[in-house]
Every structure is written in C-alpha cells, then in structure tokens.
mmCIF file of C-alpha atoms and ligand atoms in Angstrom:
data_model
loop_
_atom_site.group_PDB
_atom_site.id
_atom_site.type_symbol
_atom_site.label_atom_id
_atom_site.label_comp_id
_atom_site.label_asym_id
_atom_site.label_seq_id
_atom_site.Cartn_x
_atom_site.Cartn_y
_atom_site.Cartn_z
ATOM 1 C CA MET A 543 -13.585 8.833 -17.835
ATOM 2 C CA SER A 544 -15.525 6.798 -15.287
ATOM 3 C CA ALA A 545 -16.204 8.143 -11.821
ATOM 4 C CA PRO A 546 -13.278 7.771 -9.438
ATOM 5 C CA LEU A 547 -13.297 4.884 -7.008
ATOM 6 C CA ALA A 548 -12.811 7.352 -4.172
ATOM 7 C CA GLU A 549 -12.858 11.131 -3.942
ATOM 8 C CA ILE A 550 -10.907 12.733 -1.149
ATOM 9 C CA ARG A 551 -12.173 16.251 -0.540
ATOM 10 C CA GLY A 552 -10.752 18.821 1.833
ATOM 11 C CA LEU A 553 -9.467 16.065 4.074
ATOM 12 C CA SER A 554 -7.640 17.139 7.189
ATOM 13 C CA VAL A 555 -6.635 14.764 9.951
ATOM 14 C CA SER A 556 -5.122 16.080 13.129
ATOM 15 C CA TYR A 557 -4.130 14.834 16.552
ATOM 16 C CA LEU A 558 -3.937 16.679 19.821
ATOM 17 C CA ARG A 559 -0.317 17.018 20.813
ATOM 18 C CA GLU A 560 0.791 19.057 23.819
ATOM 19 C CA GLU A 561 -2.563 20.836 23.817
ATOM 20 C CA ALA A 562 -2.132 21.939 20.190
ATOM 21 C CA ARG A 563 -3.535 20.318 17.071
ATOM 22 C CA SER A 564 -0.893 18.692 14.958
ATOM 23 C CA PHE A 565 -1.872 17.931 11.370
ATOM 24 C CA ALA A 566 -1.127 14.550 9.841
ATOM 25 C CA LEU A 567 -3.013 15.617 6.693
ATOM 26 C CA ARG A 568 -4.069 19.108 5.763
ATOM 27 C CA ASP A 569 -6.761 19.970 3.239
ATOM 28 C CA VAL A 570 -6.105 17.147 0.789
ATOM 29 C CA ASP A 571 -8.038 16.846 -2.486
ATOM 30 C CA LEU A 572 -7.293 13.689 -4.432
ATOM 31 C CA ASP A 573 -9.185 11.301 -6.706
ATOM 32 C CA ILE A 574 -8.380 7.609 -6.632
ATOM 33 C CA ALA A 575 -8.999 6.677 -10.258
ATOM 34 C CA LYS A 576 -10.507 3.274 -10.881
ATOM 35 C CA GLY A 577 -8.163 0.615 -12.241
ATOM 36 C CA ARG A 578 -5.082 2.801 -11.996
ATOM 37 C CA ARG A 579 -1.935 2.475 -9.969
ATOM 38 C CA LEU A 580 -1.288 5.502 -7.785
ATOM 39 C CA ALA A 581 2.055 5.942 -6.079
ATOM 40 C CA VAL A 582 1.882 8.039 -2.926
ATOM 41 C CA ILE A 583 5.327 9.408 -2.263
ATOM 42 C CA GLY A 584 6.781 11.486 0.533
ATOM 43 C CA GLU A 585 9.315 11.592 3.281
ATOM 44 C CA SER A 586 8.718 9.879 6.583
ATOM 45 C CA GLY A 587 6.047 11.667 8.620
ATOM 46 C CA SER A 588 4.478 13.400 5.614
ATOM 47 C CA GLY A 589 1.050 11.801 6.166
ATOM 48 C CA LYS A 590 1.140 8.825 3.781
ATOM 49 C CA SER A 591 -0.015 6.189 6.251
ATOM 50 C CA THR A 592 -2.674 8.536 7.571
ATOM 51 C CA LEU A 593 -4.023 8.784 4.027
ATOM 52 C CA ALA A 594 -4.064 4.967 3.781
ATOM 53 C CA LEU A 595 -5.963 4.665 7.065
ATOM 54 C CA ALA A 596 -8.406 7.399 6.058
ATOM 55 C CA LEU A 597 -9.149 5.583 2.782
ATOM 56 C CA ALA A 598 -9.705 2.295 4.589
ATOM 57 C CA GLY A 599 -11.830 3.937 7.291
ATOM 58 C CA LEU A 600 -9.342 2.819 9.910
ATOM 59 C CA LEU A 601 -8.290 6.095 11.532
ATOM 60 C CA PRO A 602 -8.078 5.794 15.328
ATOM 61 C CA PRO A 603 -10.872 7.376 17.396
ATOM 62 C CA GLN A 604 -8.601 10.171 18.659
ATOM 63 C CA ALA A 605 -8.049 11.435 15.097
ATOM 64 C CA TRP A 606 -9.843 14.696 14.398
ATOM 65 C CA ILE A 607 -11.228 14.456 10.870
ATOM 66 C CA GLU A 608 -12.469 17.258 8.637
ATOM 67 C CA GLY A 609 -13.528 16.932 5.021
ATOM 68 C CA ALA A 610 -14.575 13.661 3.467
ATOM 69 C CA VAL A 611 -13.696 10.542 1.534
ATOM 70 C CA ARG A 612 -16.559 9.715 -0.839
ATOM 71 C CA TRP A 613 -17.042 6.430 -2.662
ATOM 72 C CA PRO A 614 -19.305 7.111 -5.664
ATOM 73 C CA GLY A 615 -19.783 3.397 -6.428
ATOM 74 C CA LEU A 616 -20.647 2.236 -2.926
ATOM 75 C CA ALA A 617 -23.964 2.638 -1.155
ATOM 76 C CA LYS A 618 -22.289 2.317 2.245
ATOM 77 C CA PRO A 619 -18.837 3.206 3.550
ATOM 78 C CA PRO A 620 -16.214 0.657 2.470
ATOM 79 C CA VAL A 621 -15.417 -2.263 4.733
ATOM 80 C CA ALA A 622 -11.690 -2.776 5.336
ATOM 81 C CA GLY A 623 -10.729 -6.271 4.247
ATOM 82 C CA ARG A 624 -13.657 -6.535 1.851
ATOM 83 C CA ASP A 625 -13.673 -3.365 -0.252
ATOM 84 C CA VAL A 626 -10.177 -2.266 0.680
ATOM 85 C CA GLY A 627 -7.299 -4.728 1.102
ATOM 86 C CA MET A 628 -4.220 -3.614 2.986
ATOM 87 C CA VAL A 629 -0.607 -4.698 3.005
ATOM 88 C CA PHE A 630 1.800 -3.114 5.476
ATOM 89 C CA GLN A 631 5.541 -2.680 5.660
ATOM 90 C CA ASP A 632 6.038 -5.422 8.165
ATOM 91 C CA PRO A 633 4.108 -8.564 7.271
ATOM 92 C CA GLY A 634 4.523 -9.492 10.934
ATOM 93 C CA GLY A 635 2.016 -6.724 11.568
ATOM 94 C CA SER A 636 -0.642 -8.288 9.358
ATOM 95 C CA LEU A 637 0.088 -11.977 9.981
ATOM 96 C CA ASN A 638 -0.724 -13.616 13.291
ATOM 97 C CA PRO A 639 2.178 -15.794 14.494
ATOM 98 C CA VAL A 640 -0.046 -18.420 16.122
ATOM 99 C CA LEU A 641 -2.458 -19.036 13.250
ATOM 100 C CA THR A 642 -1.639 -21.167 10.213
ATOM 101 C CA ILE A 643 -1.158 -19.547 6.831
ATOM 102 C CA GLY A 644 -4.231 -21.417 5.602
ATOM 103 C CA GLU A 645 -6.436 -19.969 8.349
ATOM 104 C CA GLN A 646 -5.181 -16.444 7.734
ATOM 105 C CA VAL A 647 -5.472 -16.439 3.949
ATOM 106 C CA ALA A 648 -8.867 -18.175 4.066
ATOM 107 C CA GLU A 649 -10.273 -15.828 6.703
ATOM 108 C CA GLY A 650 -11.138 -12.954 4.370
ATOM 109 C CA ALA A 651 -13.029 -15.310 2.068
ATOM 110 C CA VAL A 652 -15.020 -16.774 4.960
ATOM 111 C CA ARG A 653 -15.832 -13.434 6.483
ATOM 112 C CA HIS A 654 -16.520 -11.412 3.351
ATOM 113 C CA LEU A 655 -17.346 -13.833 0.529
ATOM 114 C CA GLY A 656 -19.430 -16.156 2.664
ATOM 115 C CA LEU A 657 -17.426 -19.268 1.722
ATOM 116 C CA ASP A 658 -17.367 -22.182 4.148
ATOM 117 C CA TRP A 659 -13.938 -23.089 5.526
ATOM 118 C CA ARG A 660 -13.488 -25.974 3.103
ATOM 119 C CA ALA A 661 -14.118 -23.775 0.056
ATOM 120 C CA ALA A 662 -12.106 -20.944 1.578
ATOM 121 C CA ARG A 663 -9.163 -23.295 2.089
ATOM 122 C CA SER A 664 -9.155 -24.221 -1.547
ATOM 123 C CA HIS A 665 -9.458 -20.510 -2.428
ATOM 124 C CA ALA A 666 -6.444 -19.899 -0.149
ATOM 125 C CA LEU A 667 -4.512 -22.638 -1.947
ATOM 126 C CA THR A 668 -5.168 -20.960 -5.300
ATOM 127 C CA LEU A 669 -4.074 -17.604 -3.858
ATOM 128 C CA LEU A 670 -0.838 -19.051 -2.449
ATOM 129 C CA GLU A 671 -0.093 -20.553 -5.858
ATOM 130 C CA ARG A 672 -0.892 -17.199 -7.409
ATOM 131 C CA VAL A 673 1.613 -15.362 -5.219
ATOM 132 C CA ARG A 674 4.093 -18.162 -5.939
ATOM 133 C CA ILE A 675 4.642 -19.618 -2.493
ATOM 134 C CA PRO A 676 6.606 -22.844 -2.951
ATOM 135 C CA ASP A 677 4.647 -25.972 -1.989
ATOM 136 C CA PRO A 678 1.389 -24.088 -1.255
ATOM 137 C CA GLN A 679 -0.307 -27.259 0.014
ATOM 138 C CA ALA A 680 2.243 -27.578 2.824
ATOM 139 C CA ALA A 681 2.196 -23.792 3.350
ATOM 140 C CA LEU A 682 -1.505 -23.955 4.315
ATOM 141 C CA ARG A 683 -0.529 -25.855 7.474
ATOM 142 C CA ALA A 684 2.621 -23.861 8.226
ATOM 143 C CA TYR A 685 3.105 -20.790 10.449
ATOM 144 C CA PRO A 686 4.469 -17.348 9.498
ATOM 145 C CA HIS A 687 7.892 -17.861 11.160
ATOM 146 C CA GLN A 688 8.630 -20.718 8.758
ATOM 147 C CA PHE A 689 8.877 -18.296 5.822
ATOM 148 C CA SER A 690 11.359 -15.616 4.736
ATOM 149 C CA GLY A 691 10.441 -11.925 4.897
ATOM 150 C CA GLY A 692 9.688 -11.810 1.181
ATOM 151 C CA GLN A 693 7.514 -14.925 1.359
ATOM 152 C CA ARG A 694 5.654 -13.559 4.382
ATOM 153 C CA GLN A 695 4.911 -10.426 2.376
ATOM 154 C CA ARG A 696 3.605 -12.600 -0.493
ATOM 155 C CA ILE A 697 1.364 -14.393 2.019
ATOM 156 C CA ALA A 698 0.155 -11.057 3.422
ATOM 157 C CA ILE A 699 -0.696 -10.000 -0.140
ATOM 158 C CA ALA A 700 -2.625 -13.235 -0.703
ATOM 159 C CA ALA A 701 -4.586 -12.577 2.506
ATOM 160 C CA ALA A 702 -5.227 -8.944 1.506
ATOM 161 C CA ILE A 703 -6.770 -9.896 -1.841
ATOM 162 C CA ALA A 704 -8.679 -12.958 -0.599
ATOM 163 C CA ALA A 705 -12.023 -11.124 -0.519
ATOM 164 C CA ARG A 706 -11.340 -9.570 -3.956
ATOM 165 C CA PRO A 707 -11.259 -5.921 -2.847
ATOM 166 C CA GLY A 708 -11.606 -3.235 -5.512
ATOM 167 C CA LEU A 709 -8.792 -1.272 -3.894
ATOM 168 C CA LEU A 710 -5.498 -2.600 -2.615
ATOM 169 C CA ILE A 711 -3.415 -0.271 -0.459
ATOM 170 C CA ALA A 712 0.194 -1.276 -0.019
ATOM 171 C CA ASP A 713 1.843 0.895 2.628
ATOM 172 C CA GLU A 714 5.618 0.690 2.136
ATOM 173 C CA PRO A 715 5.275 -3.053 1.516
ATOM 174 C CA THR A 716 8.890 -3.530 0.528
ATOM 175 C CA SER A 717 10.771 -1.204 2.855
ATOM 176 C CA ALA A 718 11.881 -4.005 5.146
ATOM 177 C CA LEU A 719 13.106 -6.202 2.279
ATOM 178 C CA ASP A 720 16.330 -6.309 0.288
ATOM 179 C CA MET A 721 16.399 -4.786 -3.181
ATOM 180 C CA VAL A 722 15.956 -7.958 -5.231
ATOM 181 C CA VAL A 723 12.989 -9.070 -3.144
ATOM 182 C CA GLN A 724 11.577 -5.521 -3.317
ATOM 183 C CA ALA A 725 11.548 -5.677 -7.102
ATOM 184 C CA GLU A 726 9.872 -9.092 -7.040
ATOM 185 C CA ILE A 727 7.122 -7.900 -4.709
ATOM 186 C CA VAL A 728 6.487 -4.802 -6.829
ATOM 187 C CA ALA A 729 6.290 -6.963 -9.958
ATOM 188 C CA LEU A 730 3.867 -9.317 -8.216
ATOM 189 C CA LEU A 731 1.597 -6.466 -7.060
ATOM 190 C CA ASP A 732 1.650 -4.993 -10.543
ATOM 191 C CA GLU A 733 0.693 -8.339 -12.063
ATOM 192 C CA LEU A 734 -2.102 -8.994 -9.550
ATOM 193 C CA VAL A 735 -3.761 -5.620 -9.948
ATOM 194 C CA ARG A 736 -3.623 -5.831 -13.738
ATOM 195 C CA GLU A 737 -5.132 -9.289 -13.720
ATOM 196 C CA ALA A 738 -7.952 -8.492 -11.299
ATOM 197 C CA GLY A 739 -8.603 -4.965 -12.574
ATOM 198 C CA MET A 740 -7.920 -3.798 -9.037
ATOM 199 C CA THR A 741 -6.989 -0.235 -8.146
ATOM 200 C CA LEU A 742 -3.653 0.072 -6.371
ATOM 201 C CA VAL A 743 -2.436 2.730 -3.980
ATOM 202 C CA PHE A 744 1.248 2.092 -3.465
ATOM 203 C CA ILE A 745 2.849 4.096 -0.689
ATOM 204 C CA THR A 746 6.581 4.570 -0.659
ATOM 205 C CA HIS A 747 9.313 7.040 0.207
ATOM 206 C CA ASP A 748 11.278 5.617 -2.742
ATOM 207 C CA ILE A 749 10.390 7.468 -5.939
ATOM 208 C CA ALA A 750 12.626 5.143 -7.989
ATOM 209 C CA LEU A 751 10.583 2.134 -6.932
ATOM 210 C CA ALA A 752 7.325 3.885 -7.789
ATOM 211 C CA SER A 753 8.449 5.333 -11.105
ATOM 212 C CA GLY A 754 8.712 1.900 -12.709
ATOM 213 C CA PHE A 755 5.031 1.058 -12.632
ATOM 214 C CA ALA A 756 2.822 3.879 -11.322
ATOM 215 C CA ASP A 757 0.225 5.476 -13.618
ATOM 216 C CA ASP A 758 -0.249 8.447 -11.296
ATOM 217 C CA ILE A 759 1.860 10.018 -8.600
ATOM 218 C CA ALA A 760 0.875 12.058 -5.542
ATOM 219 C CA VAL A 761 3.631 13.711 -3.540
ATOM 220 C CA PHE A 762 3.134 14.583 0.130
ATOM 221 C CA GLN A 763 5.195 16.915 2.231
ATOM 222 C CA ARG A 764 4.448 17.822 5.850
ATOM 223 C CA ALA A 765 0.796 16.747 5.736
ATOM 224 C CA GLN A 766 0.103 18.464 2.438
ATOM 225 C CA LEU A 767 -0.390 17.129 -1.042
ATOM 226 C CA VAL A 768 2.126 19.209 -2.943
ATOM 227 C CA GLU A 769 2.014 17.628 -6.392
ATOM 228 C CA LYS A 770 -0.165 15.167 -8.271
ATOM 229 C CA GLY A 771 -0.503 14.033 -11.846
ATOM 230 C CA ALA A 772 0.258 11.371 -14.422
ATOM 231 C CA ALA A 773 3.508 9.636 -13.448
ATOM 232 C CA GLN A 774 5.269 10.377 -16.716
ATOM 233 C CA ALA A 775 4.481 14.078 -16.518
ATOM 234 C CA VAL A 776 5.448 14.423 -12.862
ATOM 235 C CA LEU A 777 8.694 12.526 -13.361
ATOM 236 C CA ALA A 778 9.650 14.365 -16.543
ATOM 237 C CA GLN A 779 8.763 17.799 -15.219
ATOM 238 C CA PRO A 780 8.399 17.906 -11.467
ATOM 239 C CA ALA A 781 6.790 21.158 -10.414
ATOM 240 C CA HIS A 782 7.418 21.129 -6.670
ATOM 241 C CA ALA A 783 10.768 21.429 -4.946
ATOM 242 C CA CYS A 784 10.004 18.373 -2.824
ATOM 243 C CA THR A 785 9.462 16.183 -5.910
ATOM 244 C CA LYS A 786 12.648 17.544 -7.456
ATOM 245 C CA ARG A 787 14.532 16.696 -4.287
ATOM 246 C CA LEU A 788 13.143 13.157 -4.175
ATOM 247 C CA LEU A 789 14.099 12.700 -7.834
ATOM 248 C CA ALA A 790 17.562 14.120 -7.328
ATOM 249 C CA ALA A 791 18.129 11.708 -4.452
ATOM 250 C CA GLN A 792 17.115 8.867 -6.735
ATOM 251 C CA ILE A 793 19.564 9.948 -9.450
ATOM 252 C CA ASP A 794 22.418 10.195 -6.951
ATOM 253 C CA PHE A 795 21.557 6.784 -5.735
ATOM 254 C CA SER A 796 21.249 5.020 -9.083
ATOM 255 C CA THR A 797 24.177 6.656 -10.876
ATOM 256 C CA PRO A 798 27.381 4.669 -10.441
ATOM 257 C CA ARG A 799 29.835 6.691 -8.397
ATOM 258 C CA LEU A 800 33.289 7.275 -9.791
ATOM 259 C CA ILE A 801 36.089 6.418 -7.432
ATOM 260 C CA ASP A 802 39.553 7.053 -8.880
ATOM 261 C CA GLY A 803 38.021 6.954 -12.342
ATOM 262 C CA VAL A 804 36.540 3.476 -11.829
ATOM 263 C CA ALA A 805 32.775 3.038 -11.687
ATOM 264 C CA ASP A 806 31.801 1.706 -8.264
ATOM 265 C CA VAL A 807 28.914 -0.571 -9.144
HETATM 266 P P1 ADP B 178 4.114 8.700 6.995
HETATM 267 O O1 ADP B 178 3.352 7.453 6.786
HETATM 268 O O2 ADP B 178 4.249 9.559 5.766
HETATM 269 O O3 ADP B 178 5.471 8.440 7.602
HETATM 270 P P2 ADP B 178 2.109 9.281 9.017
HETATM 271 O O4 ADP B 178 0.840 9.389 8.273
HETATM 272 O O5 ADP B 178 2.381 8.010 9.743
HETATM 273 O O6 ADP B 178 3.339 9.623 8.029
HETATM 274 O O7 ADP B 178 2.206 10.434 10.082
HETATM 275 C C1 ADP B 178 2.019 11.810 9.774
HETATM 276 C C2 ADP B 178 2.096 12.610 11.057
HETATM 277 O O8 ADP B 178 0.990 12.320 11.895
HETATM 278 C C3 ADP B 178 3.334 12.329 11.870
HETATM 279 O O9 ADP B 178 3.799 13.524 12.412
HETATM 280 C C4 ADP B 178 2.840 11.411 12.947
HETATM 281 O O10 ADP B 178 3.595 11.543 14.122
HETATM 282 C C5 ADP B 178 1.413 11.886 13.157
HETATM 283 N N1 ADP B 178 0.525 10.779 13.602
HETATM 284 C C6 ADP B 178 0.174 9.712 12.865
HETATM 285 N N2 ADP B 178 -0.627 8.891 13.552
HETATM 286 C C7 ADP B 178 -0.784 9.454 14.774
HETATM 287 C C8 ADP B 178 -1.509 9.103 15.972
HETATM 288 N N3 ADP B 178 -2.262 7.980 16.021
HETATM 289 N N4 ADP B 178 -1.429 9.935 17.012
HETATM 290 C C9 ADP B 178 -0.684 11.072 16.970
HETATM 291 N N5 ADP B 178 0.011 11.476 15.899
HETATM 292 C C10 ADP B 178 -0.029 10.681 14.806
HETATM 293 MG MG1 MG B 179 3.930 5.468 6.997
#
C-alpha cells in the first residue's frame, strides 16, 4: 500500500471555555489513505468539522493544538484551496453573493494554477459543465442567488476542485438539501473523485448517506475517534456502541413503518 496522503497522529484540539480546556478532538490517530473515500461520521459536536479544519490547516488561532498532521508526499504544509479543496454545508458560506459564478470558480485556477483570467474562465466553463449546471455559459455571468440550493452546492464543488486538489473535504455538504438533491450531490462527488483520482473526506451525521459509497469509515463521539475501518466491515459488524446506535437510527428511519397493518411509505 502506498503512503497515506495524510497521517494524523495524537491530534488534540482544545479551546479555552470558562477557564477550562474543552476538547474538540482528543488524541486522534487516523490515516487518510490516498485515492479512497473516507466517511467521517458522528453526532453534532463530536469534532468532525474540527478534524476538517485541522486537515486543511485552517484551525483558528485560539485553538490549542497538540500532536500533528503529517503529509508524507508534500515538502511543505498543504495550502487550502490548492492541495485541499473544501465544500461546506451551506454553499452560501463558500460563495460570495456579490461576485459572479465565473469569477468564483475561476479564482482557484488563477491563484493556484497560474492561469490568466481568460484561460481560467474557460476552465471554469468546463467545470460548470462537469458539475452539470444548466447553461454554463450564462451561469458564468450570473450570481449565486440566481441558483437553487442544490445548484449552488454544485457550483461550490466546481470552485473547490478548480485548482485540482489531491484531497477534497466535504463537510456535511448535503445537510441543508432535500433527500433527492442530497443523493444527486453524493453521486456527483463520487463521480468526480473517481475520475480525478482525488481523495475524499466526506463528513456527515447520516450513516445511511455515507454507507452507499464510502471505502472507509471513521466514527467520532465526543471528540474521540471511537471506531475506524473498511466501510463494509464497520457496517456489517460495528464494534462501538455509538456506531451501533447510528446504524440502528438508520434502520428505524429507512424501514417502512406499519400503521394499522399498512406500510407507511
Ligand atoms: P461537529 O462538526 O462534529 O458538529 P465541531 O468540530 O464543530 O463538531 O465541534 C466540536 C466541539 O468543539 C464542540 O463542542 C464545539 O462547540 C467546539 N468548538 C469548535 N470550534 C470551536 C471554536 N472556534 N471555539 C470554541 N469551541 C469550538
Ligand atoms: Mg460540523
């Protein structure tokens, strides 16, 4: 097996809260395997976003960091936007309302690939086609508010991969979307990472969503990594109570409920 893209070793991240240290992550060891799709699962507040920020080198200055994230293939720490692309839950958070879609998708290519704006615009056009935005030519000149939530997320994905990062981190990218659109976005991410040989870290509190496409699963609970392994193994035989609970919740959710003997689907 090739060296991991990133090695997280003994990583703890804490914040000062009411004069005590409160841990967002505690002593985490995790390899991000190259070319694989890792689902990071856990309840709200379990440290998932903190892990994403730590990987991208974007933790705020007040974060107290112990341990390390090593990148065996990089001579220097990764640059967010170039080596690590990020997509967040709310595309409003990654898209600027007063800049055109063209400017925003092209920006990564100008800044990190050294393309001039003309070349970057045509790169942006290709990316918008790739994420299947209708009429991509017109979309280049349009603004975020002119698109639906699902389309905005597609645009945010196009912008995140514009500089061809080796790692794409999607932090609950579908939580704000309805179920059909969620499935479409997951399918798109899956397709893009396969095609580009990118590594994907997909963060979600929804184990059902992750189970469809993840190669590996890491489960977080209260700042700790409580279970990790190949997705099939973890799903078939969860070892930790937290994973079992997340799976049980999924089964309750996806099994049609019987009301007066009639399936409520
Ligand atoms: P998740 O993404 O799983 O919901 P987070 O990583 O956002 O969890 O947060 C984990 C814990 O760290 C939470 O208790 C949260 O309140 C705390 N935390 C995260 N970021 C900060 C911050 N910048 N300052 C203080 N506490 C934070
Ligand atoms: Mg989060």
